[in-house]
Coordinates of C-alpha atoms in Angstrom, one line a residue:
M1155 CA 26.7 -11.0 29.6
T1156 CA 27.9 -11.4 26.1
T1157 CA 24.4 -12.0 24.8
V1158 CA 23.1 -8.9 26.7
S1159 CA 25.9 -6.7 25.2
R1160 CA 25.3 -8.1 21.7
T1161 CA 21.5 -7.4 22.0
S1162 CA 22.2 -3.9 23.4
G1163 CA 24.6 -3.2 20.4
V1164 CA 21.9 -4.4 17.9
S1165 CA 19.3 -2.2 19.6
V1166 CA 21.6 0.9 19.5
R1167 CA 22.3 0.3 15.8
A1168 CA 18.6 -0.2 15.1
Q1169 CA 17.7 3.0 16.9
A1170 CA 20.5 5.0 15.1
R1171 CA 19.3 3.5 11.7
S1172 CA 15.7 4.5 12.5
A1173 CA 16.8 8.0 13.5
F1174 CA 18.7 8.6 10.3
V1175 CA 15.8 7.1 8.2
A1176 CA 13.4 9.5 9.9
G1177 CA 15.9 12.3 9.3
G1178 CA 16.1 11.6 5.6
E1179 CA 12.4 11.5 5.4
G1180 CA 12.2 14.8 7.3
L1181 CA 14.6 16.4 4.8
T1182 CA 12.5 15.2 1.9
R1183 CA 9.4 16.6 3.5
L1184 CA 11.1 20.0 4.2
V1185 CA 12.0 20.2 0.5
V1186 CA 8.4 19.6 -0.4
V1187 CA 7.2 22.2 2.1
L1188 CA 9.7 24.8 0.8
L1189 CA 8.8 24.2 -2.9
A1190 CA 5.0 24.4 -2.1
A1191 CA 5.4 27.5 0.0
V1192 CA 7.6 29.3 -2.5
L1193 CA 5.2 28.5 -5.3
G1194 CA 2.3 29.9 -3.4
F1195 CA 4.3 33.0 -2.6
V1196 CA 6.3 33.6 -5.8
L1197 CA 3.4 33.4 -8.3
P1198 CA 1.4 36.3 -6.8
V1199 CA 4.5 38.4 -6.3
M1200 CA 5.8 37.8 -9.8
A1201 CA 2.3 38.6 -11.2
A1202 CA 2.2 41.8 -9.2
V1203 CA 5.8 42.9 -10.2
V1204 CA 5.3 42.1 -13.9
S1205 CA 1.9 43.9 -14.1
G1206 CA 3.2 46.9 -12.1
V1207 CA 6.3 47.3 -14.4
M1208 CA 4.1 46.9 -17.6
T1209 CA 1.6 49.5 -16.2
A1210 CA 4.4 52.0 -15.4
Q1211 CA 5.9 51.6 -18.8
T1212 CA 2.6 52.0 -20.6
L1213 CA 1.4 55.1 -18.6
Q1214 CA 4.8 56.8 -18.6
G1215 CA 4.3 60.5 -19.4
Y1216 CA 0.5 60.4 -19.3
V1217 CA -0.4 60.0 -15.6
P1218 CA 1.6 59.6 -12.4
E1219 CA 2.7 56.1 -13.3
I1220 CA 4.1 55.0 -9.9
P1221 CA 0.8 55.2 -8.0
A1222 CA -1.1 53.6 -10.9
A1223 CA 1.5 50.8 -11.2
L1224 CA 1.3 50.1 -7.5
L1225 CA -2.5 50.0 -7.6
V1226 CA -2.4 47.6 -10.6
A1227 CA 0.3 45.4 -9.0
A1228 CA -1.8 45.2 -5.7
V1229 CA -4.9 44.2 -7.6
V1230 CA -3.3 41.6 -9.8
G1231 CA -1.3 40.1 -7.0
S1232 CA -4.4 39.9 -4.9
V1233 CA -6.4 38.2 -7.7
V1234 CA -3.7 35.6 -8.3
A1235 CA -3.4 35.0 -4.5
A1236 CA -7.1 34.6 -4.3
F1237 CA -7.0 31.9 -7.0
L1238 CA -4.2 30.1 -5.1
V1239 CA -5.4 30.4 -1.5
H1240 CA -7.7 27.3 -1.4
S1241 CA -5.2 25.1 -3.3
V1242 CA -2.3 26.0 -1.1
A1243 CA -4.3 25.3 2.1
A1244 CA -5.6 22.1 0.6
R1245 CA -2.1 20.9 -0.2
T1246 CA -1.0 21.7 3.4
R1247 CA -3.9 19.8 4.8
G1248 CA -3.1 16.8 2.7
Q1249 CA 0.5 16.9 3.7
V1250 CA -0.3 17.1 7.4
E1251 CA -2.8 14.2 7.1
R1252 CA -0.4 12.0 5.2
W1253 CA 2.6 12.6 7.4
F1254 CA 1.0 12.7 10.9
G1255 CA -2.5 11.4 10.5
I1256 CA -4.0 14.8 11.6
R1257 CA -7.0 15.8 9.6
L1258 CA -7.7 19.5 9.3
P1259 CA -11.3 19.8 8.2
A1260 CA -12.3 22.7 6.0
T1261 CA -15.8 23.9 6.6
Y1262 CA -16.9 26.9 4.5
E1263 CA -20.0 29.0 5.0
P1264 CA -22.5 28.7 2.2
R1265 CA -22.1 31.4 -0.5
P1266 CA -25.4 33.2 -1.2
E1267 CA -26.9 33.1 -4.7
L1268 CA -26.9 36.1 -7.0
E1269 CA -30.5 37.5 -7.3
L1270 CA -31.8 39.9 -10.0
D1271 CA -34.4 42.3 -8.7
G1272 CA -37.2 44.1 -10.6
R1273 CA -35.0 47.1 -11.3
G1274 CA -32.3 45.1 -13.0
H1275 CA -29.9 45.2 -10.1
W1276 CA -28.0 42.1 -8.8
W1277 CA -28.2 41.4 -5.1
T1278 CA -25.0 39.6 -3.8
G1279 CA -26.4 38.9 -0.3
Y1280 CA -24.4 41.9 0.9
T1281 CA -24.8 44.8 -1.7
Y1282 CA -26.5 45.7 -5.0
H1283 CA -24.7 46.1 -8.4
R1284 CA -25.9 46.8 -11.9
S1285 CA -23.3 44.5 -13.6
R1286 CA -23.6 40.8 -13.0
T1287 CA -19.8 40.4 -13.4
V1288 CA -19.1 43.1 -10.8
A1289 CA -21.6 41.5 -8.5
K1290 CA -20.0 38.1 -8.8
Y1291 CA -16.6 39.4 -7.9
A1292 CA -17.9 41.6 -5.1
Q1293 CA -19.7 38.7 -3.7
A1294 CA -16.5 36.5 -3.8
V1295 CA -14.6 39.3 -1.9
H1296 CA -17.3 39.8 0.7
W1297 CA -17.8 36.1 1.2
G1298 CA -14.0 35.4 1.5
L1299 CA -13.5 38.1 4.0
R1300 CA -16.5 37.0 6.1
D1301 CA -15.8 33.3 6.0
R1302 CA -13.7 32.2 8.9
T1303 CA -12.0 29.3 7.1
T1304 CA -11.1 31.4 4.1
R1305 CA -9.6 34.1 6.4
A1306 CA -7.5 31.5 8.0
E1307 CA -6.4 30.3 4.6
L1308 CA -5.5 33.8 3.6
V1309 CA -3.3 34.1 6.8
W1310 CA -1.7 30.8 5.9
L1311 CA -0.9 32.0 2.4
V1312 CA 1.3 34.7 4.1
V1313 CA 2.6 32.7 7.0
N1314 CA 3.4 29.6 5.0
P1315 CA 6.5 30.9 3.1
L1316 CA 7.8 32.7 6.1
L1317 CA 7.5 29.6 8.3
A1318 CA 9.0 27.4 5.6
V1319 CA 12.1 29.7 5.4
V1320 CA 12.4 29.9 9.2
L1321 CA 12.3 26.1 9.6
V1322 CA 14.2 25.1 6.5
G1323 CA 16.9 27.8 7.0
P1324 CA 18.6 26.4 10.1
V1325 CA 18.7 22.8 8.7
A1326 CA 20.0 24.1 5.4
V1327 CA 22.7 26.2 7.1
L1328 CA 23.8 23.2 9.2
L1329 CA 24.0 20.9 6.2
G1330 CA 25.7 23.6 4.0
L1331 CA 28.3 24.5 6.7
G1332 CA 29.0 20.9 7.5
L1333 CA 29.6 20.1 3.8
A1334 CA 31.7 23.2 3.5
Y1335 CA 33.9 22.2 6.5
I1336 CA 34.4 18.7 5.1
L1337 CA 35.2 19.9 1.5
T1338 CA 37.0 23.2 2.0
G1339 CA 38.6 22.7 5.5
P1340 CA 40.9 22.6 7.3
V1341 CA 40.3 24.9 10.3
P1342 CA 43.7 26.5 11.2
M1343 CA 45.1 24.6 14.2
A1344 CA 48.4 24.3 16.0
G1345 CA 50.0 20.9 16.3
F1346 CA 49.2 18.6 19.2
G1347 CA 51.1 15.5 20.2
F1348 CA 52.1 13.3 17.3
L1349 CA 49.7 15.2 14.9
S1350 CA 51.0 18.1 12.9
G1351 CA 49.0 21.3 12.7
R1352 CA 47.6 20.4 9.2
E1353 CA 46.6 16.9 10.2
L1354 CA 44.9 18.1 13.4
S1355 CA 43.0 20.9 11.5
I1356 CA 41.8 18.4 8.8
L1357 CA 40.6 16.0 11.6
V1358 CA 38.8 18.8 13.4
S1359 CA 37.2 20.0 10.1
L1360 CA 35.9 16.5 9.4
V1361 CA 34.5 16.0 12.9
L1362 CA 32.9 19.5 13.0
G1363 CA 31.4 19.1 9.5
A1364 CA 30.1 15.6 10.1
T1365 CA 28.6 16.8 13.4
M1366 CA 26.8 19.7 11.7
I1367 CA 25.4 17.3 9.0
V1368 CA 24.2 14.8 11.6
V1369 CA 22.5 17.5 13.7
G1370 CA 20.9 18.9 10.5
I1371 CA 19.6 15.5 9.5
L1372 CA 18.3 14.7 13.0
G1373 CA 16.7 18.1 13.4
A1374 CA 14.7 17.8 10.1
P1375 CA 11.9 15.7 11.6
L1376 CA 11.5 18.3 14.4
A1377 CA 11.2 21.1 11.9
V1378 CA 8.5 19.2 10.0
R1379 CA 6.6 18.5 13.2
A1380 CA 6.8 22.2 14.1
Y1381 CA 5.5 23.0 10.6
A1382 CA 2.5 20.7 11.1
E1383 CA 1.7 22.1 14.5
A1384 CA 1.8 25.7 13.1
A1385 CA -0.5 24.6 10.2
R1386 CA -2.9 23.1 12.7
R1387 CA -3.0 26.2 14.8
V1388 CA -3.6 28.5 11.8
L1389 CA -5.9 26.3 9.6
D1390 CA -7.9 24.8 12.5
Q1391 CA -8.5 27.7 14.9
D1392 CA -11.7 26.2 16.2
G1393 CA -10.1 22.9 17.1
R1394 CA -12.2 20.9 14.6
A1395 CA -9.4 18.5 14.2
T1396 CA -9.6 17.5 17.8
N1397 CA -13.4 17.2 17.4
A1398 CA -12.9 15.1 14.3
Q1399 CA -10.6 12.8 16.2
L1400 CA -13.1 12.5 19.0
T1401 CA -15.8 11.7 16.4
R1402 CA -13.6 8.9 14.9
R1403 CA -12.9 7.6 18.4
V1404 CA -16.6 7.5 19.2
A1405 CA -17.2 5.6 15.9
E1406 CA -14.4 3.1 16.8
L1407 CA -15.9 2.5 20.2
T1408 CA -19.3 2.1 18.8
E1409 CA -18.0 -0.5 16.3
T1410 CA -16.0 -2.4 18.9
R1411 CA -19.0 -2.4 21.3
A1412 CA -21.2 -3.8 18.5
D1413 CA -18.5 -6.5 17.7
A1414 CA -18.3 -7.4 21.4
A1415 CA -22.1 -7.7 21.7
G1416 CA -22.3 -9.8 18.6
N1417 CA -19.5 -12.1 19.7
Q1418 CA -21.1 -12.5 23.1
A1419 CA -24.4 -13.4 21.5
A1420 CA -22.8 -15.9 19.1
E1421 CA -20.9 -17.5 22.0
L1422 CA -24.1 -17.8 24.0
R1423 CA -25.8 -19.5 21.0
R1424 CA -22.8 -21.8 20.7
I1425 CA -23.0 -22.8 24.3
E1426 CA -26.7 -23.4 24.1
R1427 CA -26.3 -25.5 21.0
D1428 CA -23.5 -27.6 22.5
L1429 CA -25.6 -28.2 25.7
H1430 CA -28.7 -29.1 23.7
D1431 CA -26.9 -31.4 21.2
G1432 CA -24.4 -32.9 23.7
A1433 CA -24.8 -33.2 27.4
Q1434 CA -28.6 -32.5 27.5
A1435 CA -29.3 -35.2 25.0
R1436 CA -27.2 -37.7 26.9
L1437 CA -28.9 -36.8 30.2
V1438 CA -32.3 -37.3 28.6
A1439 CA -31.2 -40.7 27.3
I1440 CA -29.8 -41.6 30.8
G1441 CA -33.2 -40.7 32.3
M1442 CA -35.0 -42.9 29.9
T1443 CA -32.6 -45.8 30.5
L1444 CA -33.0 -45.5 34.2
G1445 CA -36.8 -45.7 33.7
T1446 CA -36.4 -48.9 31.7
I1447 CA -34.1 -50.3 34.4
E1448 CA -36.7 -49.6 37.0
H1449 CA -39.2 -51.8 35.1
L1450 CA -36.7 -54.6 34.4
M1451 CA -35.4 -54.9 38.0
D1452 CA -38.1 -57.6 38.9
S1453 CA -38.5 -59.3 35.5
D1454 CA -35.0 -59.3 33.9
Q1455 CA -32.1 -58.4 36.1
D1456 CA -29.4 -59.3 33.6
A1457 CA -30.8 -56.8 31.0
A1458 CA -31.2 -54.3 33.8
R1459 CA -27.5 -54.7 34.7
E1460 CA -26.5 -54.2 31.0
L1461 CA -28.6 -51.0 30.8
L1462 CA -27.1 -49.8 34.1
A1463 CA -23.6 -50.2 32.7
E1464 CA -24.6 -48.3 29.6
A1465 CA -26.1 -45.5 31.7
R1466 CA -22.9 -45.2 33.7
Q1467 CA -20.9 -44.9 30.4
S1468 CA -23.3 -42.3 29.1
S1469 CA -23.0 -40.3 32.3
A1470 CA -19.2 -40.3 32.1
R1471 CA -19.4 -39.1 28.5
A1472 CA -21.9 -36.4 29.5
L1473 CA -19.6 -35.3 32.3
Q1474 CA -16.6 -35.1 29.9
E1475 CA -18.6 -33.1 27.4
L1476 CA -19.6 -30.6 30.2
R1477 CA -15.9 -30.3 31.2
D1478 CA -14.9 -29.7 27.6
L1479 CA -17.6 -27.1 27.3
V1480 CA -16.5 -25.3 30.4
R1481 CA -12.9 -25.5 29.3
G1482 CA -13.9 -23.8 26.0
I1483 CA -15.7 -21.0 27.9
H1484 CA -12.8 -20.4 30.4
P1485 CA -10.1 -23.0 30.9
P1486 CA -9.6 -23.9 34.5
V1487 CA -5.8 -23.6 34.2
L1488 CA -6.3 -20.0 33.1
A1489 CA -8.5 -19.2 36.0
E1490 CA -6.3 -20.9 38.6
R1491 CA -2.8 -20.4 37.3
G1492 CA -2.9 -17.4 35.1
L1493 CA -2.0 -16.6 31.5
G1494 CA 1.6 -17.9 31.5
D1495 CA 0.8 -21.4 32.8
A1496 CA -2.3 -21.6 30.6
V1497 CA -0.2 -20.8 27.4
R1498 CA 2.4 -23.4 28.5
A1499 CA -0.3 -26.0 28.9
L1500 CA -1.6 -25.0 25.5
A1501 CA 1.9 -25.3 24.0
L1502 CA 2.2 -28.9 25.4
D1503 CA -0.9 -29.9 23.4
S1504 CA 0.2 -28.0 20.2
A1505 CA 0.9 -29.9 17.1
L1506 CA 4.2 -28.0 16.6
P1507 CA 7.2 -27.7 19.0
T1508 CA 6.5 -24.5 20.9
E1509 CA 8.8 -22.4 23.1
V1510 CA 7.1 -20.0 25.5
F1511 CA 8.7 -17.1 27.2
V1512 CA 6.7 -15.2 29.8
S1513 CA 7.7 -11.9 31.7
L1514 CA 4.7 -10.7 33.7
P1515 CA 4.9 -8.7 36.9
D1516 CA 1.4 -10.2 37.8
R1517 CA -1.9 -11.2 36.3
P1518 CA -3.9 -8.9 33.9
A1519 CA -7.6 -8.6 34.3
A1520 CA -9.6 -11.8 33.6
P1521 CA -11.2 -10.5 30.3
V1522 CA -7.8 -9.5 29.0
E1523 CA -6.3 -12.9 29.9
A1524 CA -9.1 -14.7 28.2
T1525 CA -8.8 -12.6 25.1
V1526 CA -5.1 -13.1 24.8
Y1527 CA -5.4 -16.8 25.6
F1528 CA -7.9 -17.6 22.9
S1529 CA -6.0 -15.3 20.4
I1530 CA -2.9 -17.4 21.0
C1531 CA -5.0 -20.6 20.6
E1532 CA -6.1 -19.3 17.2
L1533 CA -2.6 -18.3 16.1
L1534 CA -1.1 -21.7 17.1
A1535 CA -3.9 -23.5 15.2
N1536 CA -3.2 -21.4 12.2
A1537 CA 0.5 -22.1 12.3
A1538 CA -0.2 -25.8 12.5
K1539 CA -2.7 -25.8 9.7
H1540 CA -1.3 -23.4 7.2
S1541 CA 2.3 -22.3 7.8
G1542 CA 4.2 -25.5 7.2
A1543 CA 6.4 -24.5 10.2
E1544 CA 8.6 -26.7 12.2
Q1545 CA 8.9 -24.4 15.3
V1546 CA 6.8 -21.8 17.0
W1547 CA 7.9 -19.2 19.6
V1548 CA 5.5 -17.3 21.9
D1549 CA 6.8 -14.3 23.9
I1550 CA 4.5 -12.6 26.5
L1551 CA 5.8 -9.4 27.9
Y1552 CA 4.5 -6.5 30.0
R1553 CA 6.1 -3.2 29.4
A1554 CA 5.0 0.4 30.2
G1555 CA 1.3 -0.4 30.7
F1556 CA 1.0 -2.6 27.6
L1557 CA 0.7 -6.4 27.4
R1558 CA 2.6 -7.5 24.3
V1559 CA 2.4 -11.0 22.8
T1560 CA 4.5 -12.1 19.9
V1561 CA 3.9 -15.4 18.1
T1562 CA 6.6 -16.3 15.5
D1563 CA 6.9 -19.4 13.3
D1564 CA 9.5 -20.5 10.7
G1565 CA 6.9 -21.4 8.1
V1566 CA 6.2 -20.3 4.5
G1567 CA 4.7 -17.0 5.6
V1568 CA 2.0 -14.9 3.7
A1569 CA -0.4 -14.6 6.6
D1570 CA -3.3 -12.4 5.3
P1571 CA -6.4 -11.4 7.3
S1572 CA -8.4 -11.1 4.1
R1573 CA -8.0 -14.8 3.4
G1574 CA -9.9 -16.1 6.4
T1575 CA -11.9 -15.2 9.5
G1576 CA -9.4 -16.2 12.1
L1577 CA -7.2 -13.1 12.1
R1578 CA -10.1 -10.8 11.5
G1579 CA -11.8 -12.3 14.6
I1580 CA -8.6 -11.7 16.6
E1581 CA -8.6 -8.1 15.5
K1582 CA -12.2 -7.6 16.5
R1583 CA -11.6 -9.3 19.9
L1584 CA -8.6 -7.1 20.5
G1585 CA -10.4 -4.0 19.4
T1586 CA -12.8 -4.3 22.4
F1587 CA -9.8 -3.5 24.6
D1588 CA -8.2 -0.9 22.3
G1589 CA -5.7 -3.6 21.3
V1590 CA -3.9 -3.9 17.9
L1591 CA -2.8 -6.7 15.7
S1592 CA 0.3 -6.3 13.5
I1593 CA 1.5 -8.9 11.0
D1594 CA 5.0 -9.3 9.5
S1595 CA 4.7 -12.1 7.0
T1596 CA 6.5 -12.3 3.7
S1597 CA 6.6 -15.1 1.1
G1598 CA 9.0 -17.7 2.4
G1599 CA 8.6 -16.7 6.0
P1600 CA 9.1 -16.3 8.8
T1601 CA 5.8 -15.0 10.2
T1602 CA 5.6 -12.7 13.2
I1603 CA 2.2 -11.7 14.6
T1604 CA 2.1 -9.2 17.5
L1605 CA -0.8 -8.5 19.8
E1606 CA -0.6 -5.4 22.0
L1607 CA -3.2 -4.4 24.6
P1608 CA -3.2 -1.6 27.2
C1609 CA -3.9 -3.0 30.6
E1610 CA -3.2 -2.8 34.3
L1611 CA -1.8 -5.6 36.5
S1612 CA -2.9 -6.5 40.0
S1613 CA 0.4 -6.3 42.0
P1614 CA 4.1 -5.7 41.6
R1615 CA 5.3 -9.3 41.9
T1616 CA 7.7 -10.2 39.1
S1617 CA 7.5 -13.6 37.4
T1618 CA 9.8 -14.3 34.5
S1619 CA 10.0 -17.8 33.1
F1620 CA 10.9 -19.8 30.0
A1621 CA 9.5 -23.1 28.8
K1622 CA 9.8 -25.3 25.8
A1623 CA 7.1 -27.7 24.7

């Protein structure tokens, strides 16, 4: 009971720490969002205001300066906004992809080339103009208003600052009020029990302020996620991000299928080579020996007996080689007893002392069992060869539709997939089942390697066991 309580306390502290770390990261991202949105909004507005004021002062007394100033301000503000529209949208796309891994592709319609006709007029693809400069800008305006992606980016240029204020505002208010309550309290309160009115009011102010700050910090990641979702809806109206994700998924499945086919072909070649060089050669030799014995039975029975004993030994060795080959293809203990017992048997033969903990409701599918078993074989062999460890721990758990295997050793660490083929082979083997491999290995150790595969089990029987080898 004490161990369970201690573990629960550690888990709660870890979850709280993760929540506050995510909250701090969310606050940082909200500041970035606000600065970028304000920059994209303030520059056009400032340019419009300054140009409008200068125009009104210049034309004062000559023409109706107010309409002229408004017209100039609108034109200048629109021009500055046009220069910023692509950069603001590109910055938002980059933020969403870095923070949430959601790629918002930008596909623009091709812009037609300017063409000069025989009369000296410039054709923009939409209209004719005498001046090339006028034609160039007219073409940019026509193209921008017709292009669906550019129109979405223009909408985002307006929505972005409003959305940033709406999302940042509540978080900023909570943080500001919380800090104000803590620094400038107390809230007027009457005395209660052994606490005086001032002491109780200070305590209430501190609790209220701290609560507001905590709520503001924990709410920041939700505000950032809402910002990303709004950006996706505005900048990806056709759902191209979903299509891109499907395209990447198809590419991943194609790659893992190719890896699986290649591994299967290599395994078949290995089996064929082992049979040809091992058991087949011995069986051929036994056949030749039996032929010689047949000829010697009448003339030299002593020599025949010696060859018969030799043939018997060769047949025993051939049988052992066949058993070893079958065990390498699919160990009998794995087929008969399941993953837990197979890993325990593997631990007994391991070069390092190995503790195995298994919590499986029932058996996974046979291909998944084989993949996990041979991955654990590779990891235990790596630990014995390269880690310098004195102890290895193997945990096999099934939770929420995922089979999770953790192999930990107390060695020198620095496990790196790029330094050998073993870990890369495990990654490819897991990729066939949408599994992932994660490595936590720093210099000096320990090393923790986790395998996680989605899978279904066959029945609800629960089997939890612990073994030490």
